[in-house]
XYZ file of N, CA and C in Angstrom:
390
model
N 0.899 -1.613 0.104
C -0.226 0.020 -0.014
C 0.906 1.097 0.267
N 0.425 2.033 -0.819
C 1.476 4.062 -1.168
C 0.437 5.092 0.275
N 2.137 4.490 1.497
C 1.612 5.822 2.297
C 2.592 7.120 1.621
N 2.135 8.447 1.604
C 2.456 9.859 2.311
C 2.747 9.858 3.218
N 3.568 10.984 3.480
C 4.496 11.345 4.467
C 4.835 12.378 5.626
N 4.622 13.186 6.470
C 5.224 14.333 7.066
C 6.431 14.286 8.019
N 7.684 14.767 7.537
C 8.342 15.108 8.494
C 8.958 15.599 9.496
N 9.837 16.091 10.471
C 9.560 17.432 11.012
C 11.129 17.132 11.299
N 11.837 18.602 12.054
C 13.499 17.744 12.757
C 13.154 18.466 13.585
N 13.288 17.250 14.097
C 13.519 17.666 15.835
C 14.748 17.521 16.940
N 14.614 19.239 17.614
C 15.646 19.118 18.498
C 15.942 17.950 19.632
N 16.457 17.187 19.447
C 16.369 15.747 20.759
C 17.055 14.681 19.943
N 17.686 13.967 20.435
C 18.795 13.163 20.403
C 17.263 12.141 19.633
N 17.334 11.306 19.053
C 16.796 10.069 18.822
C 16.360 9.216 19.632
N 17.050 8.680 20.495
C 16.856 7.870 20.925
C 15.649 8.411 22.149
N 15.825 9.815 22.499
C 14.685 10.116 23.591
C 13.065 10.348 22.788
N 13.233 10.709 21.282
C 12.435 10.892 20.143
C 11.071 9.400 20.730
N 12.130 8.103 20.232
C 11.817 6.376 20.785
C 10.813 6.619 22.115
N 11.640 6.949 23.005
C 11.539 7.134 23.325
C 9.834 7.421 24.272
N 9.872 8.781 24.127
C 8.425 8.886 23.622
C 7.551 8.427 22.831
N 7.763 7.801 21.481
C 6.881 7.395 20.656
C 6.815 6.284 21.876
N 7.218 5.422 21.724
C 7.130 3.724 21.993
C 6.003 3.909 23.588
N 6.292 5.339 24.380
C 5.959 4.930 25.808
C 4.402 5.875 25.610
N 3.737 3.936 26.046
C 2.553 4.097 25.948
C 1.301 5.354 26.898
N 1.785 5.660 27.804
C 1.577 6.625 28.920
C 1.266 7.295 28.303
N 3.025 8.096 27.401
C 2.931 9.254 27.099
C 1.800 9.627 25.564
N 1.041 7.999 25.599
C 0.647 8.736 24.047
C -0.638 10.165 24.059
N -0.895 10.035 24.907
C -2.529 10.907 25.091
C -1.899 13.092 25.434
N -0.335 12.633 26.099
C 0.367 13.969 26.019
C 0.523 13.995 24.357
N 0.659 13.685 23.136
C 0.984 13.756 22.018
C 0.064 13.531 20.599
N -0.720 12.689 21.786
C -1.886 12.343 19.629
C -2.937 13.038 20.131
N -3.254 13.947 19.480
C -5.078 14.788 19.241
C -5.870 13.503 19.122
N -5.619 12.258 19.029
C -6.533 11.671 18.752
C -6.986 9.710 19.675
N -5.601 10.157 21.138
C -5.947 9.157 21.478
C -6.035 9.619 22.897
N -6.642 8.946 23.573
C -7.429 8.793 25.352
C -6.143 8.399 25.875
N -5.905 7.186 25.815
C -5.516 6.526 26.051
C -4.425 4.636 25.218
N -3.942 4.636 25.542
C -3.642 3.138 25.168
C -3.285 1.982 25.760
N -3.123 0.638 25.948
C -2.802 0.002 27.044
C -2.211 -1.614 26.086
N -1.550 -2.386 26.248
C -1.525 -3.481 26.095
C -2.020 -4.868 26.599
N -1.905 -6.251 25.577
C -2.474 -6.813 26.025
C -1.574 -7.466 27.061
N -0.665 -7.700 26.744
C -0.057 -8.530 28.090
C 0.732 -7.922 29.075
N 0.481 -6.097 29.142
C 0.520 -5.288 30.137
C 1.882 -4.842 30.110
N 2.291 -3.688 30.667
C 3.573 -3.097 30.742
C 3.064 -1.790 29.867
N 3.742 -0.924 29.868
C 3.728 0.617 29.167
C 5.113 0.830 27.508
N 5.362 0.386 27.616
C 6.482 0.291 25.825
C 6.105 -1.157 25.323
N 5.644 -0.391 23.667
C 5.560 -1.158 22.205
C 6.137 -1.557 21.791
N 6.420 -3.099 21.526
C 7.072 -4.041 21.224
C 7.425 -3.912 19.672
N 7.980 -4.881 18.964
C 6.900 -6.030 18.024
C 6.036 -6.531 17.749
N 5.083 -7.121 17.182
C 3.794 -7.992 17.398
C 3.564 -7.266 18.535
N 3.605 -6.463 18.999
C 2.198 -6.481 20.557
C 1.309 -6.216 19.356
N 0.865 -6.299 20.903
C -1.398 -5.715 20.177
C -1.922 -5.668 21.455
N -2.878 -4.778 21.533
C -3.529 -4.003 22.748
C -4.831 -2.924 22.131
N -5.436 -2.215 22.781
C -6.120 -1.619 22.550
C -5.743 0.022 23.044
N -6.149 0.899 21.713
C -6.447 2.015 21.757
C -7.432 2.814 22.153
N -7.373 4.085 22.645
C -9.341 4.741 23.266
C -9.087 5.900 22.626
N -9.123 6.501 21.853
C -9.680 7.118 20.878
C -10.060 8.931 21.985
N -10.335 9.398 21.208
C -9.978 11.421 22.168
C -11.886 11.171 22.149
N -12.786 10.645 21.419
C -14.226 10.249 21.451
C -14.378 9.637 22.549
N -13.578 8.953 22.877
C -13.835 7.115 23.996
C -14.086 6.095 23.060
N -13.804 5.981 22.453
C -13.888 4.548 20.895
C -12.211 3.787 21.112
N -12.848 2.434 22.141
C -11.172 1.831 22.069
C -11.726 0.737 21.193
N -10.726 0.284 20.234
C -10.749 -0.183 19.073
C -8.788 -0.843 19.470
N -9.252 -2.180 18.862
C -7.946 -3.221 18.766
C -6.399 -2.651 17.781
N -5.629 -2.677 17.924
C -4.643 -2.333 17.230
C -3.255 -3.729 17.359
N -2.698 -3.697 16.417
C -1.205 -4.755 15.638
C 0.102 -4.283 15.626
N 1.031 -4.460 16.257
C 2.141 -4.019 15.669
C 2.801 -4.248 14.755
N 2.107 -4.510 13.335
C 2.513 -4.768 12.450
C 4.298 -5.429 11.215
N 5.067 -3.219 11.784
C 6.041 -3.738 11.554
C 7.015 -3.233 12.286
N 8.538 -3.286 13.379
C 9.198 -2.886 14.241
C 10.570 -3.419 13.538
N 11.119 -2.184 13.997
C 12.746 -2.088 13.890
C 13.309 -1.525 14.885
N 13.723 -1.929 16.050
C 13.995 -1.386 17.262
C 14.440 0.179 17.074
N 14.243 0.649 17.743
C 14.840 2.392 17.773
C 14.947 2.483 16.146
N 14.297 2.290 15.131
C 14.442 3.322 14.095
C 12.758 3.157 13.791
N 11.852 2.583 13.615
C 10.339 2.864 12.963
C 9.689 1.696 13.359
N 8.376 1.811 13.454
C 7.183 0.849 13.497
C 5.707 1.372 12.676
N 5.236 0.273 12.217
C 3.463 0.369 11.619
C 2.555 -0.401 12.475
N 1.364 0.459 12.083
C 0.870 -0.438 13.460
C -0.389 -1.138 12.783
N -1.658 -1.688 12.637
C -3.149 -2.180 12.345
C -3.920 -1.191 12.879
N -5.120 -0.817 13.114
C -6.094 -0.575 14.051
C -6.898 -0.948 13.392
N -7.822 -1.025 14.039
C -8.884 -2.281 13.680
C -8.960 -2.418 12.568
N -7.667 -3.392 12.422
C -7.711 -4.664 11.141
C -7.245 -3.756 10.026
N -6.732 -1.890 9.930
C -6.601 -1.695 8.756
C -5.169 -0.907 9.066
N -4.626 -0.313 8.422
C -3.494 -0.200 8.138
C -3.737 1.098 8.692
N -2.538 1.561 9.373
C -3.326 3.283 10.502
C -1.477 3.508 10.404
N -0.526 4.398 10.515
C -0.301 4.702 11.163
C 1.138 4.701 10.544
N 2.154 4.848 9.803
C 3.838 4.587 10.589
C 4.552 5.424 10.934
N 5.634 5.252 11.798
C 6.161 5.901 12.496
C 8.453 5.791 12.576
N 9.046 6.692 12.191
C 10.025 6.686 11.928
C 10.722 7.819 12.513
N 11.623 6.790 12.955
C 13.065 8.330 13.804
C 14.307 8.119 12.772
N 14.901 8.676 12.530
C 16.586 8.924 12.072
C 17.480 9.903 12.770
N 18.729 9.898 13.172
C 19.381 10.617 13.897
C 19.544 11.149 12.791
N 19.920 12.156 13.211
C 20.392 14.075 12.272
C 21.755 14.481 13.184
N 22.125 13.342 14.023
C 23.343 14.218 14.155
C 23.104 13.858 16.233
N 24.025 14.079 16.983
C 24.072 13.594 18.412
C 22.248 14.144 19.162
N 22.240 15.997 18.864
C 20.789 15.926 19.413
C 19.784 16.153 18.723
N 20.279 15.964 17.469
C 18.350 16.611 16.376
C 18.776 15.146 16.077
N 17.415 14.777 15.617
C 16.379 13.589 14.615
C 15.423 14.464 13.320
N 15.245 13.238 12.221
C 14.438 13.429 11.681
C 12.705 12.608 11.625
N 12.142 13.124 12.379
C 10.643 11.901 12.887
C 9.586 12.279 11.964
N 8.646 11.104 11.334
C 7.852 10.836 10.220
C 7.200 10.048 10.768
N 5.614 10.309 10.109
C 4.987 9.974 10.610
C 4.185 9.510 8.681
N 3.215 8.563 8.927
C 3.215 8.364 7.522
C 1.703 7.217 7.546
N 0.920 7.710 6.152
C -0.598 7.593 6.857
C -0.678 6.528 4.935
N -1.929 5.573 5.062
C -1.836 5.494 3.502
C -2.469 6.566 3.013
N -2.638 6.516 1.484
C -3.069 7.466 1.325
C -3.797 8.035 1.050
N -5.039 7.597 1.011
C -6.336 7.507 1.463
C -6.951 8.226 2.599
N -5.372 8.382 3.008
C -6.085 8.928 4.811
C -5.384 10.602 4.845
N -5.191 10.296 3.449
C -3.846 12.165 3.476
C -4.685 13.505 4.530
N -5.188 13.421 4.458
C -6.121 14.541 5.397
C -5.574 14.867 6.807
N -5.115 13.230 7.606
C -5.038 12.758 8.381
C -3.262 13.027 8.924
N -2.450 13.670 7.884
C -1.190 13.954 8.130
C -1.188 15.292 8.746
N -2.008 15.947 8.416
C -2.223 16.863 9.613
C -2.081 17.130 10.843
N -3.355 16.571 11.159
C -3.599 15.434 13.050
C -1.578 15.091 13.275
N -1.092 14.036 12.285
C 0.554 13.199 12.716
C 1.713 14.968 12.748
N 1.361 15.678 12.094
C 2.291 16.331 12.231
C 2.470 17.329 13.888
N 0.571 17.526 14.192
C 0.665 18.570 15.148
C 1.244 17.357 16.742
N 0.800 16.009 15.906
C 1.650 14.817 17.127
C 2.844 14.979 16.920
N 3.440 15.017 15.738
C 5.057 14.840 15.773
C 5.906 16.699 16.449
N 5.350 17.420 16.319
C 6.023 18.756 17.147
C 5.592 18.639 18.933
N 5.211 17.834 18.935
C 4.557 17.252 20.487
C 5.333 16.349 21.083
N 6.037 15.487 20.043
C 6.832 15.250 20.499
C 8.265 15.044 20.679
N 8.463 16.369 19.774
C 9.493 16.776 19.955
C 9.631 17.649 20.688
N 8.362 18.372 21.598
C 8.457 19.216 22.464
C 9.277 18.216 23.650
N 8.686 16.912 23.557
C 8.902 16.468 24.993
C 9.695 15.984 25.283
N 9.936 15.351 23.948
C 11.891 14.871 24.024
C 12.921 15.379 24.051
N 13.041 16.943 23.675
C 13.667 18.476 24.126
C 14.021 17.659 25.702
N 15.388 18.388 25.439
C 16.040 18.668 26.661
C 16.000 19.492 27.615
N 15.664 19.545 28.466
C 14.982 20.612 29.957
C 16.452 21.561 29.884
N 16.236 22.848 29.880
C 16.853 23.581 30.304
C 17.450 23.515 31.975
N 19.155 23.531 32.203
C 19.246 23.361 33.345
C 18.766 24.734 34.492
């Protein structure tokens, strides 16, 4: 399936961005359409082939499964049995990275929501000034 993408440059290390991206407890803080998420086998960190439930901002809970996984680099998932977003992190040096969200071509308008999510992730992952 063809995906379309949006990419931002984050002022944060790739590992920090990845940590925010795979920590289900943080999803409501960056995902405009997410109220909560949980894994079927417990825990809070996403992993290869993980299955769980995501609750949307309007309170509807739907199942998900991680369909592609490269630890520290990228993951994709199906939500309610449909291909959903892809996520990738590429280092651009020690304290910068590119964060990319992809969606199936037919969901291209959802890239606006993904862009907001990416900016929020970058803010959450950015080092705090001392």
